[in-house]
Amino acid sequence: MSGTRPEPAGNPVAHALQLARETLPPMHPAGRPFVAGGVAATLLARRFSKRLGLVGALATVATAAFFREPKRVPPPRDGVALASADGLVSLIEEAVPPAELGLPAEPRMRVSVFLSVFDVHVQRVPANGVIERVAYRPGKFLSADLDKASDDNERNSVLMRTEDGHELVVVQIAGLVARRILCEIREGDKVGAGATYGIIRFGSRVDLYLPPGSRVLVAKGQRTVGGETVIAELPALSEG
């Protein structure tokens, strides 16, 4: 009898471990020191009180969940910009990109996604392309869902050029609780759509600036899935 034989069910423990690996998302490396510290604190607290040990264990699990980095599969579509973050679309409006990128001071359509402390906090590349500039600017720590957070808060801005020649700007913005922005890409890097490029710790916002002529496909109040949700269709570039 031809065909693929099912794997023998003789090792339920190995099967359960395999299911766990496929179900539980991996953790971003930035979270390892925090989780390791939580484990150490939990073991120490347990020596004095089982209740404190339980609290420490729950806090450690919550920390590991915050730094989760689930696998994402970008849609097989060309000419689109994907969501760079999980969260809630809080603003769709025209705005001038961050001045530190050196772009013309002309408004572009901006889609802002707000991340609560319960959302996945890694940021993902919105399209295939090359990183042209990365610029960090210190600032305030206002609540990330406020309009002026884009202008006043600490931020890290990335300018990339897609394979089709479009300019996309992605901005990581710190929030009321977030105090650390991590960006792992550099100028000249070739990047793939949906790949993780950074993380913001504990509540934040991510702005995506689109080229003129883009057609936004999300609505305010909609939830996005980083690396999978299509934010906009990019305009066709004229030849010649």
mmCIF file of C-alpha atoms in Angstrom:
data_model
loop_
_atom_site.group_PDB
_atom_site.id
_atom_site.type_symbol
_atom_site.label_atom_id
_atom_site.label_comp_id
_atom_site.label_asym_id
_atom_site.label_seq_id
_atom_site.Cartn_x
_atom_site.Cartn_y
_atom_site.Cartn_z
ATOM 1 C CA MET A 1 0.000 0.000 0.000
ATOM 2 C CA SER A 2 1.549 3.295 -1.107
ATOM 3 C CA GLY A 3 1.320 6.720 0.500
ATOM 4 C CA THR A 4 2.666 8.340 3.613
ATOM 5 C CA ARG A 5 2.317 6.292 6.742
ATOM 6 C CA PRO A 6 1.067 8.052 9.871
ATOM 7 C CA GLU A 7 3.627 8.395 12.606
ATOM 8 C CA PRO A 8 3.305 5.770 15.313
ATOM 9 C CA ALA A 9 1.450 6.947 18.376
ATOM 10 C CA GLY A 10 3.735 5.022 20.706
ATOM 11 C CA ASN A 11 5.338 8.047 22.348
ATOM 12 C CA PRO A 12 2.602 10.352 23.661
ATOM 13 C CA VAL A 13 5.108 12.457 25.627
ATOM 14 C CA ALA A 14 7.133 13.304 22.515
ATOM 15 C CA HIS A 15 3.908 14.024 20.643
ATOM 16 C CA ALA A 16 2.735 16.371 23.408
ATOM 17 C CA LEU A 17 6.070 18.195 23.377
ATOM 18 C CA GLN A 18 5.865 18.600 19.609
ATOM 19 C CA LEU A 19 2.353 20.050 19.898
ATOM 20 C CA ALA A 20 3.553 22.445 22.595
ATOM 21 C CA ARG A 21 6.415 23.672 20.388
ATOM 22 C CA GLU A 22 3.995 24.275 17.530
ATOM 23 C CA THR A 23 1.402 26.013 19.733
ATOM 24 C CA LEU A 24 3.464 28.160 22.109
ATOM 25 C CA PRO A 25 5.224 31.040 20.316
ATOM 26 C CA PRO A 26 8.977 31.467 20.787
ATOM 27 C CA MET A 27 10.343 34.370 22.808
ATOM 28 C CA HIS A 28 12.237 37.323 21.404
ATOM 29 C CA PRO A 29 15.879 37.333 22.636
ATOM 30 C CA ALA A 30 15.338 40.719 24.299
ATOM 31 C CA GLY A 31 13.089 39.025 26.833
ATOM 32 C CA ARG A 32 15.557 36.401 28.017
ATOM 33 C CA PRO A 33 17.284 38.561 30.684
ATOM 34 C CA PHE A 34 13.904 39.582 32.115
ATOM 35 C CA VAL A 35 12.613 36.024 32.235
ATOM 36 C CA ALA A 36 15.883 34.744 33.710
ATOM 37 C CA GLY A 37 15.673 37.441 36.381
ATOM 38 C CA GLY A 38 12.061 36.495 37.064
ATOM 39 C CA VAL A 39 12.976 32.836 37.503
ATOM 40 C CA ALA A 40 15.773 33.737 39.921
ATOM 41 C CA ALA A 41 13.489 36.058 41.904
ATOM 42 C CA THR A 42 10.771 33.391 42.004
ATOM 43 C CA LEU A 43 13.137 30.757 43.377
ATOM 44 C CA LEU A 44 14.392 33.185 46.003
ATOM 45 C CA ALA A 45 10.883 34.273 47.000
ATOM 46 C CA ARG A 46 9.737 30.669 47.288
ATOM 47 C CA ARG A 47 12.311 30.090 50.024
ATOM 48 C CA PHE A 48 10.429 32.585 52.182
ATOM 49 C CA SER A 49 6.842 32.091 51.061
ATOM 50 C CA LYS A 50 5.034 29.751 48.693
ATOM 51 C CA ARG A 51 2.526 32.505 48.001
ATOM 52 C CA LEU A 52 5.284 34.928 46.999
ATOM 53 C CA GLY A 53 6.792 32.191 44.873
ATOM 54 C CA LEU A 54 3.467 31.729 43.093
ATOM 55 C CA VAL A 55 3.180 35.465 42.450
ATOM 56 C CA GLY A 56 6.713 35.496 41.088
ATOM 57 C CA ALA A 57 6.006 32.534 38.828
ATOM 58 C CA LEU A 58 2.885 34.184 37.400
ATOM 59 C CA ALA A 59 4.787 37.428 36.817
ATOM 60 C CA THR A 60 7.556 35.528 35.050
ATOM 61 C CA VAL A 61 5.055 33.764 32.787
ATOM 62 C CA ALA A 62 3.407 37.104 31.994
ATOM 63 C CA THR A 63 6.807 38.569 31.112
ATOM 64 C CA ALA A 64 7.583 35.663 28.802
ATOM 65 C CA ALA A 65 4.197 36.142 27.136
ATOM 66 C CA PHE A 66 4.911 39.835 26.599
ATOM 67 C CA PHE A 67 8.116 39.030 24.683
ATOM 68 C CA ARG A 68 6.496 36.366 22.516
ATOM 69 C CA GLU A 69 7.413 36.334 18.833
ATOM 70 C CA PRO A 70 4.835 34.205 16.999
ATOM 71 C CA LYS A 71 5.540 32.963 13.504
ATOM 72 C CA ARG A 72 3.757 34.950 10.819
ATOM 73 C CA VAL A 73 3.160 34.141 7.152
ATOM 74 C CA PRO A 74 3.004 37.200 4.863
ATOM 75 C CA PRO A 75 0.317 37.046 2.143
ATOM 76 C CA PRO A 76 1.675 36.227 -1.347
ATOM 77 C CA ARG A 77 0.837 39.662 -2.767
ATOM 78 C CA ASP A 78 3.043 42.202 -4.490
ATOM 79 C CA GLY A 79 2.583 45.947 -4.278
ATOM 80 C CA VAL A 80 1.214 46.075 -0.736
ATOM 81 C CA ALA A 81 2.350 47.342 2.675
ATOM 82 C CA LEU A 82 1.787 45.029 5.622
ATOM 83 C CA ALA A 83 1.113 45.920 9.238
ATOM 84 C CA SER A 84 4.324 46.350 11.209
ATOM 85 C CA ALA A 85 2.652 45.549 14.514
ATOM 86 C CA ASP A 86 -0.211 43.775 16.245
ATOM 87 C CA GLY A 87 -2.685 46.206 17.710
ATOM 88 C CA LEU A 88 -5.550 48.600 17.112
ATOM 89 C CA VAL A 89 -5.678 51.080 14.232
ATOM 90 C CA SER A 90 -5.983 54.337 16.170
ATOM 91 C CA LEU A 91 -5.383 56.978 13.498
ATOM 92 C CA ILE A 92 -5.589 57.245 9.720
ATOM 93 C CA GLU A 93 -4.585 60.718 8.602
ATOM 94 C CA GLU A 94 -2.118 62.735 6.578
ATOM 95 C CA ALA A 95 1.027 63.836 8.400
ATOM 96 C CA VAL A 96 4.609 64.887 7.683
ATOM 97 C CA PRO A 97 7.171 62.085 8.282
ATOM 98 C CA PRO A 98 9.758 62.546 11.070
ATOM 99 C CA ALA A 99 12.157 65.379 10.228
ATOM 100 C CA GLU A 100 15.233 63.351 11.205
ATOM 101 C CA LEU A 101 14.796 61.162 8.107
ATOM 102 C CA GLY A 102 15.534 64.141 5.855
ATOM 103 C CA LEU A 103 12.454 63.666 3.673
ATOM 104 C CA PRO A 104 10.531 66.570 2.084
ATOM 105 C CA ALA A 105 8.157 68.203 4.574
ATOM 106 C CA GLU A 106 5.110 67.073 2.646
ATOM 107 C CA PRO A 107 2.171 65.232 4.243
ATOM 108 C CA ARG A 108 1.754 61.522 3.532
ATOM 109 C CA MET A 109 -0.969 59.138 4.583
ATOM 110 C CA ARG A 110 -0.141 57.758 8.028
ATOM 111 C CA VAL A 111 -1.687 54.695 9.643
ATOM 112 C CA SER A 112 -1.056 54.439 13.393
ATOM 113 C CA VAL A 113 -1.383 51.179 15.323
ATOM 114 C CA PHE A 114 -1.634 51.300 19.117
ATOM 115 C CA LEU A 115 -0.209 48.369 21.092
ATOM 116 C CA SER A 116 -1.563 47.606 24.551
ATOM 117 C CA VAL A 117 0.509 45.664 27.064
ATOM 118 C CA PHE A 118 -1.392 42.526 25.993
ATOM 119 C CA ASP A 119 -0.405 42.723 22.319
ATOM 120 C CA VAL A 120 2.614 41.122 20.671
ATOM 121 C CA HIS A 121 5.279 43.833 20.875
ATOM 122 C CA VAL A 122 7.737 42.887 18.144
ATOM 123 C CA GLN A 123 7.762 45.025 14.998
ATOM 124 C CA ARG A 124 7.826 43.565 11.504
ATOM 125 C CA VAL A 125 9.021 44.770 8.112
ATOM 126 C CA PRO A 126 6.073 45.944 5.956
ATOM 127 C CA ALA A 127 7.504 44.891 2.566
ATOM 128 C CA ASN A 128 10.510 43.412 0.799
ATOM 129 C CA GLY A 129 13.201 46.013 0.241
ATOM 130 C CA VAL A 130 16.325 47.793 1.475
ATOM 131 C CA ILE A 131 16.786 49.968 4.556
ATOM 132 C CA GLU A 132 17.930 53.455 3.556
ATOM 133 C CA ARG A 133 18.001 55.238 6.898
ATOM 134 C CA VAL A 134 17.516 54.584 10.611
ATOM 135 C CA ALA A 135 17.165 57.566 12.954
ATOM 136 C CA TYR A 136 16.570 57.589 16.716
ATOM 137 C CA ARG A 137 15.220 60.645 18.550
ATOM 138 C CA PRO A 138 14.775 60.941 22.327
ATOM 139 C CA GLY A 139 11.564 62.452 23.648
ATOM 140 C CA LYS A 140 8.719 62.297 26.119
ATOM 141 C CA PHE A 141 6.683 59.302 27.282
ATOM 142 C CA LEU A 142 3.114 60.459 26.743
ATOM 143 C CA SER A 143 0.346 57.901 26.314
ATOM 144 C CA ALA A 144 0.933 56.367 22.876
ATOM 145 C CA ASP A 145 -2.725 56.669 21.842
ATOM 146 C CA LEU A 146 -2.581 60.491 21.891
ATOM 147 C CA ASP A 147 -2.256 62.338 18.573
ATOM 148 C CA LYS A 148 0.798 64.309 19.710
ATOM 149 C CA ALA A 149 2.679 61.156 20.723
ATOM 150 C CA SER A 150 3.997 60.926 17.146
ATOM 151 C CA ASP A 151 5.647 64.338 17.519
ATOM 152 C CA ASP A 152 6.638 64.472 21.191
ATOM 153 C CA ASN A 153 7.518 60.931 22.275
ATOM 154 C CA GLU A 154 10.783 59.036 22.033
ATOM 155 C CA ARG A 155 10.892 57.318 18.651
ATOM 156 C CA ASN A 156 12.941 55.334 16.182
ATOM 157 C CA SER A 157 12.259 55.963 12.486
ATOM 158 C CA VAL A 158 13.112 53.680 9.582
ATOM 159 C CA LEU A 159 13.050 54.654 5.906
ATOM 160 C CA MET A 160 13.015 51.741 3.482
ATOM 161 C CA ARG A 161 12.680 51.395 -0.271
ATOM 162 C CA THR A 162 10.599 48.503 -1.516
ATOM 163 C CA GLU A 163 11.583 46.246 -4.402
ATOM 164 C CA ASP A 164 9.164 48.269 -6.562
ATOM 165 C CA GLY A 165 10.889 51.541 -5.656
ATOM 166 C CA HIS A 166 8.388 52.910 -3.128
ATOM 167 C CA GLU A 167 9.413 54.752 0.035
ATOM 168 C CA LEU A 168 7.904 53.425 3.260
ATOM 169 C CA VAL A 169 8.490 54.921 6.696
ATOM 170 C CA VAL A 170 7.944 52.925 9.888
ATOM 171 C CA VAL A 171 8.228 54.663 13.253
ATOM 172 C CA GLN A 172 8.465 52.926 16.625
ATOM 173 C CA ILE A 173 7.063 55.234 19.309
ATOM 174 C CA ALA A 174 7.502 54.753 23.046
ATOM 175 C CA GLY A 175 4.421 55.059 25.250
ATOM 176 C CA LEU A 176 3.441 55.945 28.793
ATOM 177 C CA VAL A 177 5.001 52.784 30.234
ATOM 178 C CA ALA A 178 7.396 51.858 27.404
ATOM 179 C CA ARG A 179 10.936 53.007 28.156
ATOM 180 C CA ARG A 180 13.025 51.046 25.671
ATOM 181 C CA ILE A 181 12.957 50.887 21.890
ATOM 182 C CA LEU A 182 15.047 48.203 20.238
ATOM 183 C CA CYS A 183 15.777 48.307 16.491
ATOM 184 C CA GLU A 184 17.850 45.496 15.014
ATOM 185 C CA ILE A 185 18.240 46.653 11.397
ATOM 186 C CA ARG A 186 20.829 48.977 9.901
ATOM 187 C CA GLU A 187 21.169 51.124 6.820
ATOM 188 C CA GLY A 188 21.867 48.997 3.760
ATOM 189 C CA ASP A 189 20.198 45.852 5.137
ATOM 190 C CA LYS A 190 18.054 43.848 2.748
ATOM 191 C CA VAL A 191 14.840 42.884 4.526
ATOM 192 C CA GLY A 192 11.892 40.612 3.871
ATOM 193 C CA ALA A 193 8.219 41.319 4.422
ATOM 194 C CA GLY A 194 7.014 40.100 7.823
ATOM 195 C CA ALA A 195 10.502 39.673 9.308
ATOM 196 C CA THR A 196 10.959 40.891 12.880
ATOM 197 C CA TYR A 197 13.166 43.975 13.096
ATOM 198 C CA GLY A 198 12.636 45.317 16.618
ATOM 199 C CA ILE A 199 10.572 45.495 19.783
ATOM 200 C CA ILE A 200 9.166 48.161 22.127
ATOM 201 C CA ARG A 201 8.798 47.250 25.766
ATOM 202 C CA PHE A 202 5.495 47.665 27.590
ATOM 203 C CA GLY A 203 2.915 49.661 25.634
ATOM 204 C CA SER A 204 3.636 51.640 22.494
ATOM 205 C CA ARG A 205 2.625 52.734 18.998
ATOM 206 C CA VAL A 206 3.852 52.130 15.450
ATOM 207 C CA ASP A 207 3.239 54.588 12.599
ATOM 208 C CA LEU A 208 3.412 53.597 8.932
ATOM 209 C CA TYR A 209 3.760 56.396 6.352
ATOM 210 C CA LEU A 210 2.632 55.470 2.846
ATOM 211 C CA PRO A 211 3.646 56.888 -0.549
ATOM 212 C CA PRO A 212 1.183 59.225 -2.323
ATOM 213 C CA GLY A 213 -1.506 57.381 -4.220
ATOM 214 C CA SER A 214 -1.699 54.411 -1.840
ATOM 215 C CA ARG A 215 -5.107 52.887 -1.121
ATOM 216 C CA VAL A 216 -5.628 52.236 2.586
ATOM 217 C CA LEU A 217 -7.416 48.928 3.223
ATOM 218 C CA VAL A 218 -7.922 49.127 6.993
ATOM 219 C CA ALA A 219 -10.321 51.189 9.092
ATOM 220 C CA LYS A 220 -9.965 53.012 12.383
ATOM 221 C CA GLY A 221 -10.766 50.627 15.226
ATOM 222 C CA GLN A 222 -9.690 47.537 13.258
ATOM 223 C CA ARG A 223 -7.198 45.131 14.782
ATOM 224 C CA THR A 224 -4.066 44.276 12.823
ATOM 225 C CA VAL A 225 -1.786 41.245 12.780
ATOM 226 C CA GLY A 226 1.830 42.220 12.256
ATOM 227 C CA GLY A 227 3.357 40.753 9.139
ATOM 228 C CA GLU A 228 0.000 39.510 7.804
ATOM 229 C CA THR A 229 -2.638 42.268 7.696
ATOM 230 C CA VAL A 230 -2.482 44.289 4.470
ATOM 231 C CA ILE A 231 -2.525 47.964 5.431
ATOM 232 C CA ALA A 232 -2.571 49.418 1.919
ATOM 233 C CA GLU A 233 -2.133 48.792 -1.769
ATOM 234 C CA LEU A 234 0.798 50.788 -3.099
ATOM 235 C CA PRO A 235 0.456 52.792 -6.338
ATOM 236 C CA ALA A 236 1.790 51.414 -9.598
ATOM 237 C CA LEU A 237 4.989 53.134 -10.643
ATOM 238 C CA SER A 238 5.073 54.522 -14.164
ATOM 239 C CA GLU A 239 7.801 53.191 -16.434
ATOM 240 C CA GLY A 240 10.174 55.222 -18.467
#
